[in-house]
mmCIF file of C-alpha atoms and ligand atoms in Angstrom:
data_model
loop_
_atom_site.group_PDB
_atom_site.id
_atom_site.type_symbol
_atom_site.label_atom_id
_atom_site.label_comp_id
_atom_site.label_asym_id
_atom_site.label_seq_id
_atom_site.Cartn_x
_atom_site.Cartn_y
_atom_site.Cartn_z
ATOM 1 C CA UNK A 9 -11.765 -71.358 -0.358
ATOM 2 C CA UNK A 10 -9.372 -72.864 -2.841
ATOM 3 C CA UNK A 11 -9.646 -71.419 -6.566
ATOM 4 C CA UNK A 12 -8.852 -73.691 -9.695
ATOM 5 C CA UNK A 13 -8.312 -70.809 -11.966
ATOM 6 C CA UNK A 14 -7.220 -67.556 -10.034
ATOM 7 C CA UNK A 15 -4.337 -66.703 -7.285
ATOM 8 C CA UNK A 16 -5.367 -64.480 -4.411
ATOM 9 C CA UNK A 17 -2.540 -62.734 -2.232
ATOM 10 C CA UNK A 18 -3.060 -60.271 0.508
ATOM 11 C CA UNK A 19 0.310 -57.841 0.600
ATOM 12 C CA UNK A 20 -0.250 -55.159 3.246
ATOM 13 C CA UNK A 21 -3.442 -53.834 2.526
ATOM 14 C CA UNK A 22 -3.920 -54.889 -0.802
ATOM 15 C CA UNK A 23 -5.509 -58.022 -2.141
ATOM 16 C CA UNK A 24 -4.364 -58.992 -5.428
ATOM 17 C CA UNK A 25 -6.479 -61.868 -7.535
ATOM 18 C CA UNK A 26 -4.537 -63.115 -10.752
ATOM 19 C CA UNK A 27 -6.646 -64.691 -13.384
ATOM 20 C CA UNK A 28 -3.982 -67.948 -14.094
ATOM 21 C CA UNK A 29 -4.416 -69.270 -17.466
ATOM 22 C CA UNK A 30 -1.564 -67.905 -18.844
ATOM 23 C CA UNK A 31 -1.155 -70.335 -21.570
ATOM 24 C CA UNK A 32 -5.432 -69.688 -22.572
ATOM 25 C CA UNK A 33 -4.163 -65.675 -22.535
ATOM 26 C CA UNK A 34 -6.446 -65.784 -18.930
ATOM 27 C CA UNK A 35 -9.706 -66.410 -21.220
ATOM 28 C CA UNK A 36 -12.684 -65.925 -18.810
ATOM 29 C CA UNK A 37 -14.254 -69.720 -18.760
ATOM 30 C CA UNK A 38 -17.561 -69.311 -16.370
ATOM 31 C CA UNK A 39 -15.678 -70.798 -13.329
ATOM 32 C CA UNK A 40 -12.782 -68.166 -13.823
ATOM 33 C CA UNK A 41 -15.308 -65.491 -13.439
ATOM 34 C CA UNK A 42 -17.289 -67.197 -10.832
ATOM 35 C CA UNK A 43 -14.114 -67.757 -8.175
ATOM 36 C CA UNK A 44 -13.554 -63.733 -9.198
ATOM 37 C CA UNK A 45 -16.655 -62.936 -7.720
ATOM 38 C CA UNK A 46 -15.810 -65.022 -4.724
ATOM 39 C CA UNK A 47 -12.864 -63.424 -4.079
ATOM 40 C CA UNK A 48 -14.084 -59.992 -4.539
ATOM 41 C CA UNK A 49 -16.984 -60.724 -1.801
ATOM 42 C CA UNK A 50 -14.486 -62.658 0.812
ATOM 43 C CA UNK A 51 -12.950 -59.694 1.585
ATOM 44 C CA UNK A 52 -15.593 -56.989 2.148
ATOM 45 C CA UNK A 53 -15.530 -57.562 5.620
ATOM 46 C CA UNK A 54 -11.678 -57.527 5.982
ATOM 47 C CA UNK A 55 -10.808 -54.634 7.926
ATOM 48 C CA UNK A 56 -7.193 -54.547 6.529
ATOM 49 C CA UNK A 57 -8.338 -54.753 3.087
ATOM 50 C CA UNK A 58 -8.233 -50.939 1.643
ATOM 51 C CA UNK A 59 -7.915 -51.571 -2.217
ATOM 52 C CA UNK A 60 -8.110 -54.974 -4.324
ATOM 53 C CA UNK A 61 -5.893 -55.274 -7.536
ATOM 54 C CA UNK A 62 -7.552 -57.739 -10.454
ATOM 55 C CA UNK A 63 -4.577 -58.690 -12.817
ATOM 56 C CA UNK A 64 -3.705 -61.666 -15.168
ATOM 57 C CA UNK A 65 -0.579 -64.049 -14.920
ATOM 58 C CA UNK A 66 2.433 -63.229 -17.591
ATOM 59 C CA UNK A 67 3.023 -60.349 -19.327
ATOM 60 C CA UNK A 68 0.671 -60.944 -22.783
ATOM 61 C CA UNK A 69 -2.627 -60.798 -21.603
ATOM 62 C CA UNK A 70 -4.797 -59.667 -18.777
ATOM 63 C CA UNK A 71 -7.239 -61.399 -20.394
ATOM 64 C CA UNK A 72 -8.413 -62.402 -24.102
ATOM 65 C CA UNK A 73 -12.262 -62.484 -23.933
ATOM 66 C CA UNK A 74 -14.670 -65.263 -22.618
ATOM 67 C CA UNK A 75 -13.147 -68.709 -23.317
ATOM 68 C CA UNK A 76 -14.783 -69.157 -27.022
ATOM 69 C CA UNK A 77 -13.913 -72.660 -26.520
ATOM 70 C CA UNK A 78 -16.337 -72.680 -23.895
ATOM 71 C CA UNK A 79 -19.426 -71.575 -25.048
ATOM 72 C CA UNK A 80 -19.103 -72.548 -28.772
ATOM 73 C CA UNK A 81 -21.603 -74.833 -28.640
ATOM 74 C CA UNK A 82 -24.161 -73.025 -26.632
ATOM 75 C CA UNK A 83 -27.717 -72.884 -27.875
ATOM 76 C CA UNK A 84 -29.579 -69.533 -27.081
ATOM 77 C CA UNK A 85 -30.759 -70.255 -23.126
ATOM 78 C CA UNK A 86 -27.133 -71.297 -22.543
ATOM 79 C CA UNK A 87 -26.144 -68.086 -24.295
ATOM 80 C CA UNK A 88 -28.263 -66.166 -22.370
ATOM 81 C CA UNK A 89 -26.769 -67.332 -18.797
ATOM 82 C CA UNK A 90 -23.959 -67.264 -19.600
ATOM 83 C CA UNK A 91 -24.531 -63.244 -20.191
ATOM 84 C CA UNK A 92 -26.597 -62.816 -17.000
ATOM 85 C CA UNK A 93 -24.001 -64.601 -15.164
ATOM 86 C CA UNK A 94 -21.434 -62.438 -16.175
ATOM 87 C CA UNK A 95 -23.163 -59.704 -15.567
ATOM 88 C CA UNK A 96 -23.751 -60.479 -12.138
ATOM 89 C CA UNK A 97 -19.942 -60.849 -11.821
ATOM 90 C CA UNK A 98 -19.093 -57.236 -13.653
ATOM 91 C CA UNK A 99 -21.999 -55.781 -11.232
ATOM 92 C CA UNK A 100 -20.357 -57.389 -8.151
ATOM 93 C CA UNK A 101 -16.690 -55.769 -8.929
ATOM 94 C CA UNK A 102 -18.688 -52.250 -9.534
ATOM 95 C CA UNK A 103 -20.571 -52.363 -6.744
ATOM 96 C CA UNK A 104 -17.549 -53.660 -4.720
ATOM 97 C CA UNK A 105 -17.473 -51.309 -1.475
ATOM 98 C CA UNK A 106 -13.511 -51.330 -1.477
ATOM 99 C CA UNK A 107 -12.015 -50.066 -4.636
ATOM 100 C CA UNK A 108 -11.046 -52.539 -7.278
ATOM 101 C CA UNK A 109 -8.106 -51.051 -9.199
ATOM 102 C CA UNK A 110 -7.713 -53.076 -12.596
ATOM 103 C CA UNK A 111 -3.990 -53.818 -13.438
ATOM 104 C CA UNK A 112 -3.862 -54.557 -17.109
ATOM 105 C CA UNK A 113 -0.897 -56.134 -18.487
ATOM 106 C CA UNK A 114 -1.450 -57.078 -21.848
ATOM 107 C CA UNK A 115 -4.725 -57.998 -23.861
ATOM 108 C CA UNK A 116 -7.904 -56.845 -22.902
ATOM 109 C CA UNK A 117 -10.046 -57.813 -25.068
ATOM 110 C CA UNK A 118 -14.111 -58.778 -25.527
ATOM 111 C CA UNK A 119 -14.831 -60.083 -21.723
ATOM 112 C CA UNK A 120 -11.102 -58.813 -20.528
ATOM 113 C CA UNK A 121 -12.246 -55.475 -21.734
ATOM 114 C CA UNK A 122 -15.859 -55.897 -20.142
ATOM 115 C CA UNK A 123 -13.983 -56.938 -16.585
ATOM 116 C CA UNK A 124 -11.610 -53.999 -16.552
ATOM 117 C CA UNK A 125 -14.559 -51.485 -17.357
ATOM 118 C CA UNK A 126 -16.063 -53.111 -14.511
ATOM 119 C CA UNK A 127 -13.251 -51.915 -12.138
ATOM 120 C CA UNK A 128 -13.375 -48.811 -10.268
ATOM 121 C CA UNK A 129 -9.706 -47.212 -11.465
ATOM 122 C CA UNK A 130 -7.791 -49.107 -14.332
ATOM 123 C CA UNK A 131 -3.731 -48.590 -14.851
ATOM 124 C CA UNK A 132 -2.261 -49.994 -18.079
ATOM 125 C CA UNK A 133 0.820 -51.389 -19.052
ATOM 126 C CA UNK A 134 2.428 -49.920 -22.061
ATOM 127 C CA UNK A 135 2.136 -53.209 -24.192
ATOM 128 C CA UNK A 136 -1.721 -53.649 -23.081
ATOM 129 C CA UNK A 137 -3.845 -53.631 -26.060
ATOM 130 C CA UNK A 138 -8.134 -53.147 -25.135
ATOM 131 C CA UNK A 139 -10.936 -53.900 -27.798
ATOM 132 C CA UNK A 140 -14.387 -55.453 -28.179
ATOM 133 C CA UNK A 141 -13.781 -58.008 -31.052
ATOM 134 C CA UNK A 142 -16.702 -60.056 -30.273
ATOM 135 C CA UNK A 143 -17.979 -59.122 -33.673
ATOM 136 C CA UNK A 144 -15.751 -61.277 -35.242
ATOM 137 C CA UNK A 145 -17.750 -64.176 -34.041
ATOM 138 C CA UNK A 146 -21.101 -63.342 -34.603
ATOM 139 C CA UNK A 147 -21.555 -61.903 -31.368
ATOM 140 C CA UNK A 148 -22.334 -58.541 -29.385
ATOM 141 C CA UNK A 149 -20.380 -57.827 -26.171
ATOM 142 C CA UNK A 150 -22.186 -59.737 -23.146
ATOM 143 C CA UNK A 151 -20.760 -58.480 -20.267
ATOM 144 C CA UNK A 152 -21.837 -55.272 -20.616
ATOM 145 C CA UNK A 153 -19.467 -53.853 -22.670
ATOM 146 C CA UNK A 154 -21.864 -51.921 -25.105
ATOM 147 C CA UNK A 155 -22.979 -49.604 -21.870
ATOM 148 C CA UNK A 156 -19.789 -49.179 -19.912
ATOM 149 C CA UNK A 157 -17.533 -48.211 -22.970
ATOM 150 C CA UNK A 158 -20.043 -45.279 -23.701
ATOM 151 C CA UNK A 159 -20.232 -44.585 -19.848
ATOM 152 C CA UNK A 160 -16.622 -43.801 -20.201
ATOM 153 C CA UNK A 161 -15.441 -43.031 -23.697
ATOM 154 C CA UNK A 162 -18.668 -41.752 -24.985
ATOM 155 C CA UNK A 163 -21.017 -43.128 -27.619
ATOM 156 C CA UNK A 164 -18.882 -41.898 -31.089
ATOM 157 C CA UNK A 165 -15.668 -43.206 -30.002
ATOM 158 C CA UNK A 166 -16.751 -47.004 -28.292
ATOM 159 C CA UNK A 167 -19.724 -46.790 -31.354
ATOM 160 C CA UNK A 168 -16.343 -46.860 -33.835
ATOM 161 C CA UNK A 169 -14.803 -49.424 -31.588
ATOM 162 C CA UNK A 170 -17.735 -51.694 -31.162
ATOM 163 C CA UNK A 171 -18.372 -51.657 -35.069
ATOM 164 C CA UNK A 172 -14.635 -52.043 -36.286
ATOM 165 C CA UNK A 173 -13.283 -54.522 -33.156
ATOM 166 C CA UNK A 174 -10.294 -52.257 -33.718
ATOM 167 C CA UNK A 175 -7.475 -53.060 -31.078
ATOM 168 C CA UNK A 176 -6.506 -49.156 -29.539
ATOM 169 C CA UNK A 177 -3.233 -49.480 -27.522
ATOM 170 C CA UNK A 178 -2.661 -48.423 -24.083
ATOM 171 C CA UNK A 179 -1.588 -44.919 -25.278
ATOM 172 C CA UNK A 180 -4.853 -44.327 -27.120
ATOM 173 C CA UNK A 181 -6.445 -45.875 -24.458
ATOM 174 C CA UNK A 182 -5.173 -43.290 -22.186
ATOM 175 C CA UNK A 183 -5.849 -40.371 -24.527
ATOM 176 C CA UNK A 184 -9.566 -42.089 -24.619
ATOM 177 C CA UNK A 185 -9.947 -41.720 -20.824
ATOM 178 C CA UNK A 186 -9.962 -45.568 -20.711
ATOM 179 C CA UNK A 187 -7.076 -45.802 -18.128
ATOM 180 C CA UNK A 188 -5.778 -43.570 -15.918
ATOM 181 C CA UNK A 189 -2.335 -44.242 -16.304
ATOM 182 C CA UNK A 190 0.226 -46.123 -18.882
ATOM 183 C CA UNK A 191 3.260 -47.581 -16.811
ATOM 184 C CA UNK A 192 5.983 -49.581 -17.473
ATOM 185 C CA UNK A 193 4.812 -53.289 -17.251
ATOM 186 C CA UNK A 194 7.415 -53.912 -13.968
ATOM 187 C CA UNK A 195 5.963 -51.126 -12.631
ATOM 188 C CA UNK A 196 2.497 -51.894 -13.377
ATOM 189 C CA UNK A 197 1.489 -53.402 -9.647
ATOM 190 C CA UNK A 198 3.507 -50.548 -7.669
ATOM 191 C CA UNK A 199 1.500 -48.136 -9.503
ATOM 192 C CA UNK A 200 -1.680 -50.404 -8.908
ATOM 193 C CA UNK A 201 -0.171 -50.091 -4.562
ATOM 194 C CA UNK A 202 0.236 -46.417 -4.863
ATOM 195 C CA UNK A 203 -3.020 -46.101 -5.616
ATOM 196 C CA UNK A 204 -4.436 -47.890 -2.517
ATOM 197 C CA UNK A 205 -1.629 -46.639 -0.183
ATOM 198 C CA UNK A 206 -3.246 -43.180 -1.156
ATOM 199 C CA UNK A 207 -6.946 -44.456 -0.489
ATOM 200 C CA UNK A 208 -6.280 -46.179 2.265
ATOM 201 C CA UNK A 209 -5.351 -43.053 4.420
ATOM 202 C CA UNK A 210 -8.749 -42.218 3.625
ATOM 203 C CA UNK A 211 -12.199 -43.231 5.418
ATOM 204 C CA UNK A 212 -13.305 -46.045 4.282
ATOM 205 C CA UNK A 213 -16.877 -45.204 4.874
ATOM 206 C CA UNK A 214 -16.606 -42.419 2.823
ATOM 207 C CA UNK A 215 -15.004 -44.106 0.304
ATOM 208 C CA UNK A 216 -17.405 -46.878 -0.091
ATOM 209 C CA UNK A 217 -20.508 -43.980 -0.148
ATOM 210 C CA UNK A 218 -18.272 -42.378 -3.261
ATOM 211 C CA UNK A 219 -18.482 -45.578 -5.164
ATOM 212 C CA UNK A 220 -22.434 -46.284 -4.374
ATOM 213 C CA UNK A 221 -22.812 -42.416 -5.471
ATOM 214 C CA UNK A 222 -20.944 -43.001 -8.589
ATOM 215 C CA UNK A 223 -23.072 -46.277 -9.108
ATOM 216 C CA UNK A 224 -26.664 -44.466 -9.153
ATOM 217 C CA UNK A 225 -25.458 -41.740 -11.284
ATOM 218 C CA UNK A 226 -26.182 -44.674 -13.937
ATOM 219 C CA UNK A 227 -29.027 -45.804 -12.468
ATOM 220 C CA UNK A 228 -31.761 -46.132 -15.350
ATOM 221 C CA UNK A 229 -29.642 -47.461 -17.580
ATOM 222 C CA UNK A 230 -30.576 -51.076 -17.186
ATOM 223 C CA UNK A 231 -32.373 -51.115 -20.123
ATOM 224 C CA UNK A 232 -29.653 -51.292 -21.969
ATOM 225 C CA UNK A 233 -27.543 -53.604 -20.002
ATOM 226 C CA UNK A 234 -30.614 -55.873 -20.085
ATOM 227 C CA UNK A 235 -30.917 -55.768 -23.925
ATOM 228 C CA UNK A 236 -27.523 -56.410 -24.217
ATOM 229 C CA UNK A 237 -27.991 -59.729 -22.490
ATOM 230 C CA UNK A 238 -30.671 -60.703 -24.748
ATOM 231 C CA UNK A 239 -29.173 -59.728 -28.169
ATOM 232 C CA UNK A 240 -26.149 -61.769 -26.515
ATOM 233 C CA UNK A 241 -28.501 -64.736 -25.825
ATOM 234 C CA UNK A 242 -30.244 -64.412 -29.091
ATOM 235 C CA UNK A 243 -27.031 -64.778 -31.155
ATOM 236 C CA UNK A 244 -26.485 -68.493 -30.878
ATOM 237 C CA UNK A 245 -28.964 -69.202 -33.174
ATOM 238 C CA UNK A 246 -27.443 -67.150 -36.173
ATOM 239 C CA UNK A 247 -25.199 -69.126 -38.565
ATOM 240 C CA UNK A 248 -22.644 -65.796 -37.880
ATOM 241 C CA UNK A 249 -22.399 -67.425 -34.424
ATOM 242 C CA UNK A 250 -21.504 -71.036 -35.291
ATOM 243 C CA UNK A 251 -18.907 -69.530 -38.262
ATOM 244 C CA UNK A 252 -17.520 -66.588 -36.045
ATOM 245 C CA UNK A 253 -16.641 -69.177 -33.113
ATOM 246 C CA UNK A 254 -15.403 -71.997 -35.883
ATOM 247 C CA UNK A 255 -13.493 -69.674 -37.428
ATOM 248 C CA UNK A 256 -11.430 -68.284 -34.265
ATOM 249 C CA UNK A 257 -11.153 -72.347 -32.866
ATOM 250 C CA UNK A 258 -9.650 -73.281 -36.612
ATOM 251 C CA UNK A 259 -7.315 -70.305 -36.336
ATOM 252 C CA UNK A 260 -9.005 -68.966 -39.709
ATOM 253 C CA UNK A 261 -10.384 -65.685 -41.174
ATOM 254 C CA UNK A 262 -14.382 -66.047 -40.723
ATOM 255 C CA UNK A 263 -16.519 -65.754 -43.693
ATOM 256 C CA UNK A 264 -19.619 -64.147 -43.157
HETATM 257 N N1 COA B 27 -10.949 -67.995 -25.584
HETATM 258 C C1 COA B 27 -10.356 -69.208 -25.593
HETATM 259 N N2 COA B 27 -9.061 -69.380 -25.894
HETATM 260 C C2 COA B 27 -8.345 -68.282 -26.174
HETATM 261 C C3 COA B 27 -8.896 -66.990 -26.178
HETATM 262 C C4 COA B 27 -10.266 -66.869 -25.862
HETATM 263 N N3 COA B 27 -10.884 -65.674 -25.820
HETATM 264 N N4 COA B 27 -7.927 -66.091 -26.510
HETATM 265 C C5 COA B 27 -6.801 -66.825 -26.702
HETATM 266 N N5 COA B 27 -7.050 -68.130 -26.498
HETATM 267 C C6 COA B 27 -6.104 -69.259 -26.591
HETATM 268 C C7 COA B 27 -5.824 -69.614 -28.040
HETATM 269 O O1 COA B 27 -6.828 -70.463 -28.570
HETATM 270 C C8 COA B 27 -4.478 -70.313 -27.888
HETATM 271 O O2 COA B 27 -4.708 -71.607 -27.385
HETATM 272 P P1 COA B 27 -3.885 -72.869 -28.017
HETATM 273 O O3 COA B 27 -2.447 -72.547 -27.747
HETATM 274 O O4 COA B 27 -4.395 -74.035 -27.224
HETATM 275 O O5 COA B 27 -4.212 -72.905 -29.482
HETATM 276 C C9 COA B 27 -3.806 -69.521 -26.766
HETATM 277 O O6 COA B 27 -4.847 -68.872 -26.053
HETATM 278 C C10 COA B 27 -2.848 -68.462 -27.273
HETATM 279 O O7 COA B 27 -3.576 -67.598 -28.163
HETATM 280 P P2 COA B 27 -3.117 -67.299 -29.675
HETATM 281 O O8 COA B 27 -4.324 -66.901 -30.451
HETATM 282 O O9 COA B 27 -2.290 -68.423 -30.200
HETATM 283 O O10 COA B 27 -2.151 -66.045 -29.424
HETATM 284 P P3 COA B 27 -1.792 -64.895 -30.478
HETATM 285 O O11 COA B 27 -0.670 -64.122 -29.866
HETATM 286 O O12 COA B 27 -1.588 -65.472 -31.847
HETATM 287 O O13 COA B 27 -3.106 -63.964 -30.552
HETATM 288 C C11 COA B 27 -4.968 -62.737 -29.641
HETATM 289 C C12 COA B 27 -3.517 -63.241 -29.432
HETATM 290 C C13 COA B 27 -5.424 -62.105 -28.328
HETATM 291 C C14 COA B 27 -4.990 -61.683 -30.769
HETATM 292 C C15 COA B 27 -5.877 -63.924 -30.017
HETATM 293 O O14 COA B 27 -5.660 -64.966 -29.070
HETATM 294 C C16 COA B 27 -7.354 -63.607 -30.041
HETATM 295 O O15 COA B 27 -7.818 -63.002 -30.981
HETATM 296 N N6 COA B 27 -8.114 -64.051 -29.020
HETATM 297 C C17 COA B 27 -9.538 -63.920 -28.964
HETATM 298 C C18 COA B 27 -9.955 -62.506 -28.672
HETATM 299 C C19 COA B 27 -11.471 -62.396 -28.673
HETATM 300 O O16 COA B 27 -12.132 -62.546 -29.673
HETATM 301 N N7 COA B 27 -12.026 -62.137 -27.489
HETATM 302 C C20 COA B 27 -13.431 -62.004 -27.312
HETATM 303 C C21 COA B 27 -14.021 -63.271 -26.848
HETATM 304 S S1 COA B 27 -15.762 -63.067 -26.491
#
């Protein structure tokens, strides 16, 4: 399959997908996130395929959020799909039976954050920079960022974060339990190789039954995953929405 918006590479026994929209900081527009999901699925039947890297292109961003260009003018049902959707996407990548290691090399921010939370094993750069701004424009996180930051900082910590859209770099991050590791940035996709040089001596079976494990120790949390994609929907008809999203597209301070 060809992919408008992402690179895919296999290099040993690593396949690497680049979100390429450098100059958009690699902002997730639906189609972005779509061919991810694609690419994630093609290989789970590739024998030689032991550990997938998800990266962006450049050295700024990994990625900057959803493209807010994008869904601007959404009304709620658009809103609302657009949050399912993604969801879908976030839940493929978990659920992915060959490890996806996240290598973050800048911003991750609002749906950058979401889609490295989504990754099994995340290694940071020591310029990256993670956050859920999404407040700023009159939105919750939608791709399930409000249950996956408490699954792995805890609620007082991503509560502070979610609130403030505070920016915590890589270091923080670390101390947080965010990322496993803070490298270099030209040593960000060695580190990201290491990693699956290690797993792939291991059984893959087993491997794949550690991840499902992992999965259902969250099990019974959908409710809040599913309210999250309903407050998401339902904030496209506030008047926070339409200023939050104006505000960001005519590179002001909103006014809410
Ligand atoms: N959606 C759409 N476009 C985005 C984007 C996003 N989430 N993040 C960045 N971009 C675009 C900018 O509009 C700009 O495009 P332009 O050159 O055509 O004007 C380009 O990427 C570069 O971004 P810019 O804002 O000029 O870079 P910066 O270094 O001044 O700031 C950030 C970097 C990350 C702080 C800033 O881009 C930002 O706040 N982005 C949005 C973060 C966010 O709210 N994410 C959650 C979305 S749900």
């Amino acid at each position: 399959m060809s992919y408008q918006n992402i690179l895919t590479e296999k290099k040993g026994n690593a396949f690497i997908i680049t979100i390429n929209r450098e100059n958009k900081l690699n902002a997730l527009n639906i189609e972005t996130l779509q061919e991810i999901k694609y690419a994630i699925l093609s290989v789970q039947n590739d024998r030689e395929v032991r550990g997938i890297i998800l990266t962006g292109a450049g050295q700024k961003a990994f990625a900057a959020g959803a493209d807010i260009a994008e869904f601007a003018e959404f009304n709620v049902k658009q809103g609302t799909q657009m949050s399912s959707d993604g969801h879908d996407v976030m839940n493929t990548i978990e659920s992915s039976a060959i490890p996806v290691i996240a290598a973050v090399n800048g911003f991750s921010l609002g749906g950058g954050c979401e889609l490295a939370m989504s990754c099994h094993i995340r290694v940071a750069s020591e310029n990256a920079k993670f956050g859920q701004p999404e407040v700023n424009l009159g939105l919750p996180p939608g791709y399930g960022g409000t249950q996956r930051l408490i699954q792995l900082i805890g609620k007082g910590k991503s509560t502070e974060l979610l609130l403030t859209a505070d920016l915590i770099k890589a270091d923080e991050a670390l101390s947080l339990g965010l990322v496993s590791k803070v490298v270099p940035i030209d040593t960000l996709m060695d580190t990201c190789k290491e990693y699956i040089q290690k797993i792939s001596q291991k059984s893959p079976s087993a491997i794949s039954k550690v991840i499902s494990c992992i999965n259902d120790h969250f099990k019974g949390t959908e409710a809040g995953f599913e309210k999250e994609i309903s407050e998401f929907g339902l904030a496209f008809e506030t008047s926070d929405f339409k200023e939050g999203t104006s505000a960001f597209l005519e590179k002001r301070s909103p006014n809410f």
